[in-house]
PDB file of C-alpha atoms in Angstrom:
ATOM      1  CA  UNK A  82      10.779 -18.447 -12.990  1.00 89.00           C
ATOM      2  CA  UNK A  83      13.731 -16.316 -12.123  1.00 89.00           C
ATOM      3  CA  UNK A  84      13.997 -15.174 -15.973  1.00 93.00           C
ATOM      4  CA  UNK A  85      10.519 -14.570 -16.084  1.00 90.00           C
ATOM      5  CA  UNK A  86      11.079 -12.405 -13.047  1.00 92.00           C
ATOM      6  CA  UNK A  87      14.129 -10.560 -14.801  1.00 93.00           C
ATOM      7  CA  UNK A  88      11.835 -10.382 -18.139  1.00 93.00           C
ATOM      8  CA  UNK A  89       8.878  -8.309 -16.045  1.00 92.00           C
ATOM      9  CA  UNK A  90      11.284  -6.229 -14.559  1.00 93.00           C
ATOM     10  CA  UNK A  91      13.179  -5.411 -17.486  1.00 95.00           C
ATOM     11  CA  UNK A  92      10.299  -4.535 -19.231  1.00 95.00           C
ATOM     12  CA  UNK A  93       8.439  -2.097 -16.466  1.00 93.00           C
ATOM     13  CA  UNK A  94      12.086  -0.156 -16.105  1.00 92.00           C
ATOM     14  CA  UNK A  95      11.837   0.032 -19.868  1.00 94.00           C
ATOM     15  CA  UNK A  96       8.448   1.746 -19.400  1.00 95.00           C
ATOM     16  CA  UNK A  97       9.098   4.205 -15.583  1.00 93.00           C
ATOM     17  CA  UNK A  98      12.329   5.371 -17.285  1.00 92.00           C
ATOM     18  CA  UNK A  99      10.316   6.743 -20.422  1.00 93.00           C
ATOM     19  CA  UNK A 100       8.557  10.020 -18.978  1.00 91.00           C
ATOM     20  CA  UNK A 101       6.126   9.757 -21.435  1.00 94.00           C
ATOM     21  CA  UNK A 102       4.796   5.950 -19.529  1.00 94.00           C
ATOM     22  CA  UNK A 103       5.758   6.214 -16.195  1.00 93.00           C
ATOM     23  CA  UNK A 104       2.694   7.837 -14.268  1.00 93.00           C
ATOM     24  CA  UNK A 105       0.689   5.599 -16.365  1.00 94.00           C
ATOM     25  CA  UNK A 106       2.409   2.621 -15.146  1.00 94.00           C
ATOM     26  CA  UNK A 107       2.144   3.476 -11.545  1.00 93.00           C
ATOM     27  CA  UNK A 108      -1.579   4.140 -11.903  1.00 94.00           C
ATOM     28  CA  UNK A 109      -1.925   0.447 -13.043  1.00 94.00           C
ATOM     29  CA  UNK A 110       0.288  -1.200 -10.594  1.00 94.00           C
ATOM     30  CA  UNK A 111      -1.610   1.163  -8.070  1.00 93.00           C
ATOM     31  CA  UNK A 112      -4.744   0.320  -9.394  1.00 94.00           C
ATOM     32  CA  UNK A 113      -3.828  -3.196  -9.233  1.00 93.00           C
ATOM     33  CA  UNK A 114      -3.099  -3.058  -5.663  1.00 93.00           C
ATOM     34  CA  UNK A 115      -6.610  -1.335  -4.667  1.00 91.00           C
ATOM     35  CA  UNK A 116      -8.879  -3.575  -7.272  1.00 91.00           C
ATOM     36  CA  UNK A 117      -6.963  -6.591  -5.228  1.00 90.00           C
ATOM     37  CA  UNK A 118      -7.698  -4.980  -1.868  1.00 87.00           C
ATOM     38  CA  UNK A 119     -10.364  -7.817  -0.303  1.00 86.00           C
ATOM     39  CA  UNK A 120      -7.290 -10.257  -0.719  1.00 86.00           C
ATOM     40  CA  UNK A 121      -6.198  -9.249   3.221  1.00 81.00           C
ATOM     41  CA  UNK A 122      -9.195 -10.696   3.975  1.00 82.00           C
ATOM     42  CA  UNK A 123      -9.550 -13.706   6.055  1.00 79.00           C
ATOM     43  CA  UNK A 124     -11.648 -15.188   3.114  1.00 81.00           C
ATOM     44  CA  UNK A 125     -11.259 -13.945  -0.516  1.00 81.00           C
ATOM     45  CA  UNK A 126     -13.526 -14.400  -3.677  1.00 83.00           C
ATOM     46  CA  UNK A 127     -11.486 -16.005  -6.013  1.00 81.00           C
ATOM     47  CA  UNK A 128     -13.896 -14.339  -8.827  1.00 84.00           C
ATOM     48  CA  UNK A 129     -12.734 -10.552  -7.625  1.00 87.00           C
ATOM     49  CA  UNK A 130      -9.834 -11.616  -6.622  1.00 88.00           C
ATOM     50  CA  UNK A 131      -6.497 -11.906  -8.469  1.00 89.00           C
ATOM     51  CA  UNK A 132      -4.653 -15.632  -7.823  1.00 88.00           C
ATOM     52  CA  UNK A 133      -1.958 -16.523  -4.961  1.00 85.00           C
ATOM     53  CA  UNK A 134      -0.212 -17.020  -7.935  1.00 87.00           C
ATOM     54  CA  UNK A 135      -0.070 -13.899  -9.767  1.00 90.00           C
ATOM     55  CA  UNK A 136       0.316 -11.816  -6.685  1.00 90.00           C
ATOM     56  CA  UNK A 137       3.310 -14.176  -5.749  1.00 89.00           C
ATOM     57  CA  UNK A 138       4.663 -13.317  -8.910  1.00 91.00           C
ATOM     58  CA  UNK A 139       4.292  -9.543  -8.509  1.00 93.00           C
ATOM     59  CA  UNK A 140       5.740  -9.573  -5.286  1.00 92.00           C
ATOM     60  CA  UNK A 141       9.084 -11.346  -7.046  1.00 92.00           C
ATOM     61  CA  UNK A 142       9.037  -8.536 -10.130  1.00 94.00           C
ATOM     62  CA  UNK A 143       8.336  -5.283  -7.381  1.00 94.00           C
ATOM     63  CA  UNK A 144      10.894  -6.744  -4.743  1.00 93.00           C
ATOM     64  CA  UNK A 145      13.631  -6.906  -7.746  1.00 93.00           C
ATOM     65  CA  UNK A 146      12.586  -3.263  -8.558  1.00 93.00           C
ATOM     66  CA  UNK A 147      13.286  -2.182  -5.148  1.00 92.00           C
ATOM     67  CA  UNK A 148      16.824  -3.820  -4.922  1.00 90.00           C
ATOM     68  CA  UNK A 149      18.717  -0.888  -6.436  1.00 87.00           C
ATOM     69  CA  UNK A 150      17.604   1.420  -3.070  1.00 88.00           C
ATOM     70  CA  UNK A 151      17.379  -1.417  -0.518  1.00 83.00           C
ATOM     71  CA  UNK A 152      21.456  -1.704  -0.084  1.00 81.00           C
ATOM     72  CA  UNK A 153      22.925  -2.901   3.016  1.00 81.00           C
ATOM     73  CA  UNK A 154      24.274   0.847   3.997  1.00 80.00           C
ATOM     74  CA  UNK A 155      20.539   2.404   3.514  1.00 79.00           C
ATOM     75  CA  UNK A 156      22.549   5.180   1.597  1.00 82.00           C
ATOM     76  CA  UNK A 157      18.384   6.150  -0.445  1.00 83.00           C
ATOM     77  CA  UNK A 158      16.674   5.995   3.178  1.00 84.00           C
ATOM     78  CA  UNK A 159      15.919   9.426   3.224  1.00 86.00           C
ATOM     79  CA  UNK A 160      14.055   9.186   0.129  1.00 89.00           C
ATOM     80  CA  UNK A 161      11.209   7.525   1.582  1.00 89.00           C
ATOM     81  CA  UNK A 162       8.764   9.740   3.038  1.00 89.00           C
ATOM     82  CA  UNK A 163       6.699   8.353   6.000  1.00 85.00           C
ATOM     83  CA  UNK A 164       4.039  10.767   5.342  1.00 84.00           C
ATOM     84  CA  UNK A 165       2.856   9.031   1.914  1.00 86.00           C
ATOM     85  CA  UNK A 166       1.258   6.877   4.261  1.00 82.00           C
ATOM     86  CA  UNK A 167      -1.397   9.408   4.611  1.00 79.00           C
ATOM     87  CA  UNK A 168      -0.911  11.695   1.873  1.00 82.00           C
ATOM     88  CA  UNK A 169      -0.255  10.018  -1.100  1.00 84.00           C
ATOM     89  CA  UNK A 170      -2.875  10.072  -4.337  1.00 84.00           C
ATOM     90  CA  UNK A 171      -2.116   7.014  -5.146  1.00 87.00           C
ATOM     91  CA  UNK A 172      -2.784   4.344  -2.949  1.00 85.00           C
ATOM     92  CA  UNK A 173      -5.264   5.109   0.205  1.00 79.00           C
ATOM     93  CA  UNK A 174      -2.876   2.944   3.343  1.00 77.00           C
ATOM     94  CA  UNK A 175      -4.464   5.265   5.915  1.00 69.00           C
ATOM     95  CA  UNK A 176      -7.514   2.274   6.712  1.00 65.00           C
ATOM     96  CA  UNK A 177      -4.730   0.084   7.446  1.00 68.00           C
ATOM     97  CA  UNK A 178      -4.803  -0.717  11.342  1.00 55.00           C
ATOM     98  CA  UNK A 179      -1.078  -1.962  11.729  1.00 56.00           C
ATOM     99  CA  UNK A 180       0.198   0.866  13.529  1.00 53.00           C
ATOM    100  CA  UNK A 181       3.042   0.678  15.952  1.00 62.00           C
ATOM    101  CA  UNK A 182       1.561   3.969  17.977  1.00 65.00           C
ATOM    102  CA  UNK A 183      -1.472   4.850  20.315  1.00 66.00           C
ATOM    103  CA  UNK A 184      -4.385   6.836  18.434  1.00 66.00           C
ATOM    104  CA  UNK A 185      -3.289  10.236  20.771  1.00 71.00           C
ATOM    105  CA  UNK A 186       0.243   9.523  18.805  1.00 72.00           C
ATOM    106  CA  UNK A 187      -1.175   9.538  15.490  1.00 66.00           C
ATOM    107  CA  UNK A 188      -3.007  12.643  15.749  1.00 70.00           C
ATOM    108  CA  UNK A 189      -0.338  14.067  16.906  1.00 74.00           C
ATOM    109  CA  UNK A 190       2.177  13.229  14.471  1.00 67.00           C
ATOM    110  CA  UNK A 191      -0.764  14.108  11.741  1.00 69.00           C
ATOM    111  CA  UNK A 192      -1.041  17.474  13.353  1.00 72.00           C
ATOM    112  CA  UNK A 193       2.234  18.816  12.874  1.00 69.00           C
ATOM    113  CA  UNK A 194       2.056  18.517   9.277  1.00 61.00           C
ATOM    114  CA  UNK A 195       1.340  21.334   7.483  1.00 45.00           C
ATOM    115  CA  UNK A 196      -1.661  20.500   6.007  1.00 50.00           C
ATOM    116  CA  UNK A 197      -3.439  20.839   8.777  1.00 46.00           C
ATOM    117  CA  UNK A 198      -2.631  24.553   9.498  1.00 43.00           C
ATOM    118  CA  UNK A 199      -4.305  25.432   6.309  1.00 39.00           C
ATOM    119  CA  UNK A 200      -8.023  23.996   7.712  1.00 45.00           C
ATOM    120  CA  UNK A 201     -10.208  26.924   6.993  1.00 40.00           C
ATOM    121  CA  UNK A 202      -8.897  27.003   3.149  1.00 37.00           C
ATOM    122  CA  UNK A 203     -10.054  23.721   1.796  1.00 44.00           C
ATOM    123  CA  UNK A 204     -13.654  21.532   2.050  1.00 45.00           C
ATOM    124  CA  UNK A 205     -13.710  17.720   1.508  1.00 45.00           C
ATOM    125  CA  UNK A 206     -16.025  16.847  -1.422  1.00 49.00           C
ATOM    126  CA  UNK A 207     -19.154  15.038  -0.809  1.00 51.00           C
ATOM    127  CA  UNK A 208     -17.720  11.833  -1.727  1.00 49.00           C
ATOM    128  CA  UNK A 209     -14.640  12.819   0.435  1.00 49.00           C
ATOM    129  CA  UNK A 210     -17.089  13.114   3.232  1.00 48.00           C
ATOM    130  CA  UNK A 211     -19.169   9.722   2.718  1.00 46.00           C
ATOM    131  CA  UNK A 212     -16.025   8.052   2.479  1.00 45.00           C
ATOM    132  CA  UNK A 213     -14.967   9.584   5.962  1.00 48.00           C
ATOM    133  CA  UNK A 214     -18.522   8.600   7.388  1.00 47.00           C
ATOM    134  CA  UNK A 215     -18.527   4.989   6.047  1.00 44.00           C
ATOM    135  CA  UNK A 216     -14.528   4.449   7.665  1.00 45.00           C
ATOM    136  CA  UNK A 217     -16.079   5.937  11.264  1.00 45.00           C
ATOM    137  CA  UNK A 218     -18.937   4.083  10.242  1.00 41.00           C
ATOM    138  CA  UNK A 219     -16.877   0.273   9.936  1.00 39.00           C
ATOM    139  CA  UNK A 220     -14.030   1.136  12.651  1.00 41.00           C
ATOM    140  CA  UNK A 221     -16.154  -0.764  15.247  1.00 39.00           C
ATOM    141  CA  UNK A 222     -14.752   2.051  17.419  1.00 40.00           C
ATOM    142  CA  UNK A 223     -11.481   1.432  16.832  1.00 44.00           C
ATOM    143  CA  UNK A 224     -10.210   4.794  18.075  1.00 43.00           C
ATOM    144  CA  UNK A 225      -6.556   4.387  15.638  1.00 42.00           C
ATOM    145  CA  UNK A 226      -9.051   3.635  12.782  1.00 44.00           C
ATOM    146  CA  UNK A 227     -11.316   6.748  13.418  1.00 45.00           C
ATOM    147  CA  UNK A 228      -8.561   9.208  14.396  1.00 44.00           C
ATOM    148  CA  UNK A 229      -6.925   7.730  10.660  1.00 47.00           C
ATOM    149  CA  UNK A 230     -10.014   8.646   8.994  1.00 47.00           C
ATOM    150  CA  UNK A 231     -10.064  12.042   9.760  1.00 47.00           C
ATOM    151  CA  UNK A 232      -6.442  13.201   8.114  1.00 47.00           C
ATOM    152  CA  UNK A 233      -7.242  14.904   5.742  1.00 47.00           C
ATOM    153  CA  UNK A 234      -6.501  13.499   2.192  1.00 46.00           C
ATOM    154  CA  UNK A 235      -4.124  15.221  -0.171  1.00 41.00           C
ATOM    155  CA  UNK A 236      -6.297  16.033  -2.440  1.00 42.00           C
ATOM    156  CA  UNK A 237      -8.603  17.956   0.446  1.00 42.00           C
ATOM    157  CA  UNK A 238      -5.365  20.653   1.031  1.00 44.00           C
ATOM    158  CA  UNK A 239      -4.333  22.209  -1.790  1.00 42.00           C
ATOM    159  CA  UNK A 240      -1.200  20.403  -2.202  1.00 47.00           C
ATOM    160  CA  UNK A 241       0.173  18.135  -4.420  1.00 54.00           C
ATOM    161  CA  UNK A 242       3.449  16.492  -3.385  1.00 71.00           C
ATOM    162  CA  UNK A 243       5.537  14.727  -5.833  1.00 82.00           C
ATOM    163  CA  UNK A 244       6.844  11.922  -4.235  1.00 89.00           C
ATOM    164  CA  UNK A 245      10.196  10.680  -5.775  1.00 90.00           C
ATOM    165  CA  UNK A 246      10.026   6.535  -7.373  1.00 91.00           C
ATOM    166  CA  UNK A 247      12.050   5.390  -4.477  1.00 91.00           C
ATOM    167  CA  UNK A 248       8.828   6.061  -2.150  1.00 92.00           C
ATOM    168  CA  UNK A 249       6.080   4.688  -4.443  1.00 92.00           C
ATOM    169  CA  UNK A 250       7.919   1.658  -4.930  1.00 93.00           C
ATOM    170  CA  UNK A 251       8.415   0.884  -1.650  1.00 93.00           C
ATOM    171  CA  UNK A 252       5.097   1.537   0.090  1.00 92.00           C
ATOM    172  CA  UNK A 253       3.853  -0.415  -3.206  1.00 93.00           C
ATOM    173  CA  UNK A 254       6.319  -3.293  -2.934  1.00 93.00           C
ATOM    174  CA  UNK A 255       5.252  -3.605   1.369  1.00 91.00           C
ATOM    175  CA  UNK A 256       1.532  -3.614   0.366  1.00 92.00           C
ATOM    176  CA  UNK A 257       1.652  -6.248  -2.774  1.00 92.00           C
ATOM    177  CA  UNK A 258       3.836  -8.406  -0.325  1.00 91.00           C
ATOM    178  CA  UNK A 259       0.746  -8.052   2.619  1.00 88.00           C
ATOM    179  CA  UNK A 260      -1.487  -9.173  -0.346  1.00 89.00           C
ATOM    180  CA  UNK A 261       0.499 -11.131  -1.872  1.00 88.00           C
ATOM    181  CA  UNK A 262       3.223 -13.125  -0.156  1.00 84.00           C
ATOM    182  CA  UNK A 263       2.298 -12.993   3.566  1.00 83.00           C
ATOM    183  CA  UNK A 264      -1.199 -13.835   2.781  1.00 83.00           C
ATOM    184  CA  UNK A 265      -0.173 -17.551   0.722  1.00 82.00           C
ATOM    185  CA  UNK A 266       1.771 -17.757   4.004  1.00 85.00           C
ATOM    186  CA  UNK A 267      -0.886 -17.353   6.349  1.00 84.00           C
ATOM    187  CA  UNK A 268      -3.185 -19.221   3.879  1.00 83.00           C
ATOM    188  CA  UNK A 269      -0.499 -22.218   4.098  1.00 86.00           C
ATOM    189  CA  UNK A 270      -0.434 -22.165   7.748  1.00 88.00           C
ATOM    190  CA  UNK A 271      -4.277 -21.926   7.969  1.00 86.00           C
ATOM    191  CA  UNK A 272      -4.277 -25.425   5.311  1.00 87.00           C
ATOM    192  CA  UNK A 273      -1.596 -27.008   7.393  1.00 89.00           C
ATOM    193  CA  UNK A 274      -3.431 -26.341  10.920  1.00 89.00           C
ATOM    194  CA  UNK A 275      -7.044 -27.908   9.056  1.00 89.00           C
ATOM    195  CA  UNK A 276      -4.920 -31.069   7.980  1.00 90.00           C
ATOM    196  CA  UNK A 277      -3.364 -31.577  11.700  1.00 91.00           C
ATOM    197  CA  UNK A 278      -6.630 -31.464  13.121  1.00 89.00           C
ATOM    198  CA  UNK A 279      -8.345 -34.198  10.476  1.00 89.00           C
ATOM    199  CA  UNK A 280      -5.686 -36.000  11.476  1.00 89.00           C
ATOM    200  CA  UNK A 281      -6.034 -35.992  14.968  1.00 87.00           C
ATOM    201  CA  UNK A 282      -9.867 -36.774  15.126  1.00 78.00           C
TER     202      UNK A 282
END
């Protein structure tokens, strides 16, 4: 498995070195990532839903392309950007409720960016917008969830940032192992806890 591993990596370097491949690549591991979304779910449909096995796998070939930054001196830390979070236009992480800060934190944090001084310069689109309404809409008044929702996307200000490899991979590498990994653990555990109690009836 380990030189399959080495073989997958080798070959997406081969193709995010080449200028010519590399946003295309990222779009399909990105795209990959969203179409696989429902897997966080306590109960997936294995019919929209790509296998334990293959998202194992991924998490193996995107952890090995991470090991060049993820040295024990953090020397590349700076090069990942906390605010991709919300403002990449890749991979929409902003619905994701595992924040380690109050609602009244988030906004505030959201607010010094500069994308929010320039408001009055942009409009959300009308799919934008439905989006928006549909995330208020499922937040069950989550107040984190809701005040999330209403950053504005990247798209929505004008700006385009450019974040370096370093970042996409890592943000990209944390959510396949949430899909991927930690869910065959917590799929394991769930198995394990439905045997001990068969056992003890």
């Amino acid at each position: 498995m380990n030189n399959l591993y080495d073989g997958l990596r080798e070959v997406l370097l081969a193709l995010l070195k080449n200028t010519d491949t590399r946003e295309c690549v990222l779009e399909y591991l990105a795209e990959l990532i969203k179409r696989n979304a429902s897997r966080s779910h306590i109960q997936v449909d294995p019919l929209s839903c790509a296998s334990s096995g293959m998202f194992f796998n991924f998490s193996a070939v995107m952890l090995q392309l991470c090991e060049p930054f993820l040295d024990a001196n953090l020397t590349k830390r700076d090069k990942i950007d906390p605010k991709y979070v919300f403002y990449n236009s890749r991979l929409d992480l902003r619905g994701l409720t595992a924040l380690h800060a109050s609602s009244e934190e988030v906004a505030a944090w959201i607010g010094k960016d500069n994308c929010e001084k320039i408001d009055g310069l942009s409009h959300r689109s009308d799919e934008e917008n439905r989006l928006l309404q549909s995330q208020e809409a499922t937040s069950s008044g989550n107040s984190t969830s809701s005040v999330l929702s209403k950053a504005k996307p990247l798209s929505s200000c004008g700006v385009k940032n450019k974040y370096p490899f370093i970042c996409e991979c890592f943000f990209m590498t944390a959510r396949v192992l949430n899909l991927g990994l930690l869910k065959a653990f917590s799929d394991f555990n769930h198995l394990d806890q439905v045997r001990i109690q068969a056992m003890n009836k």
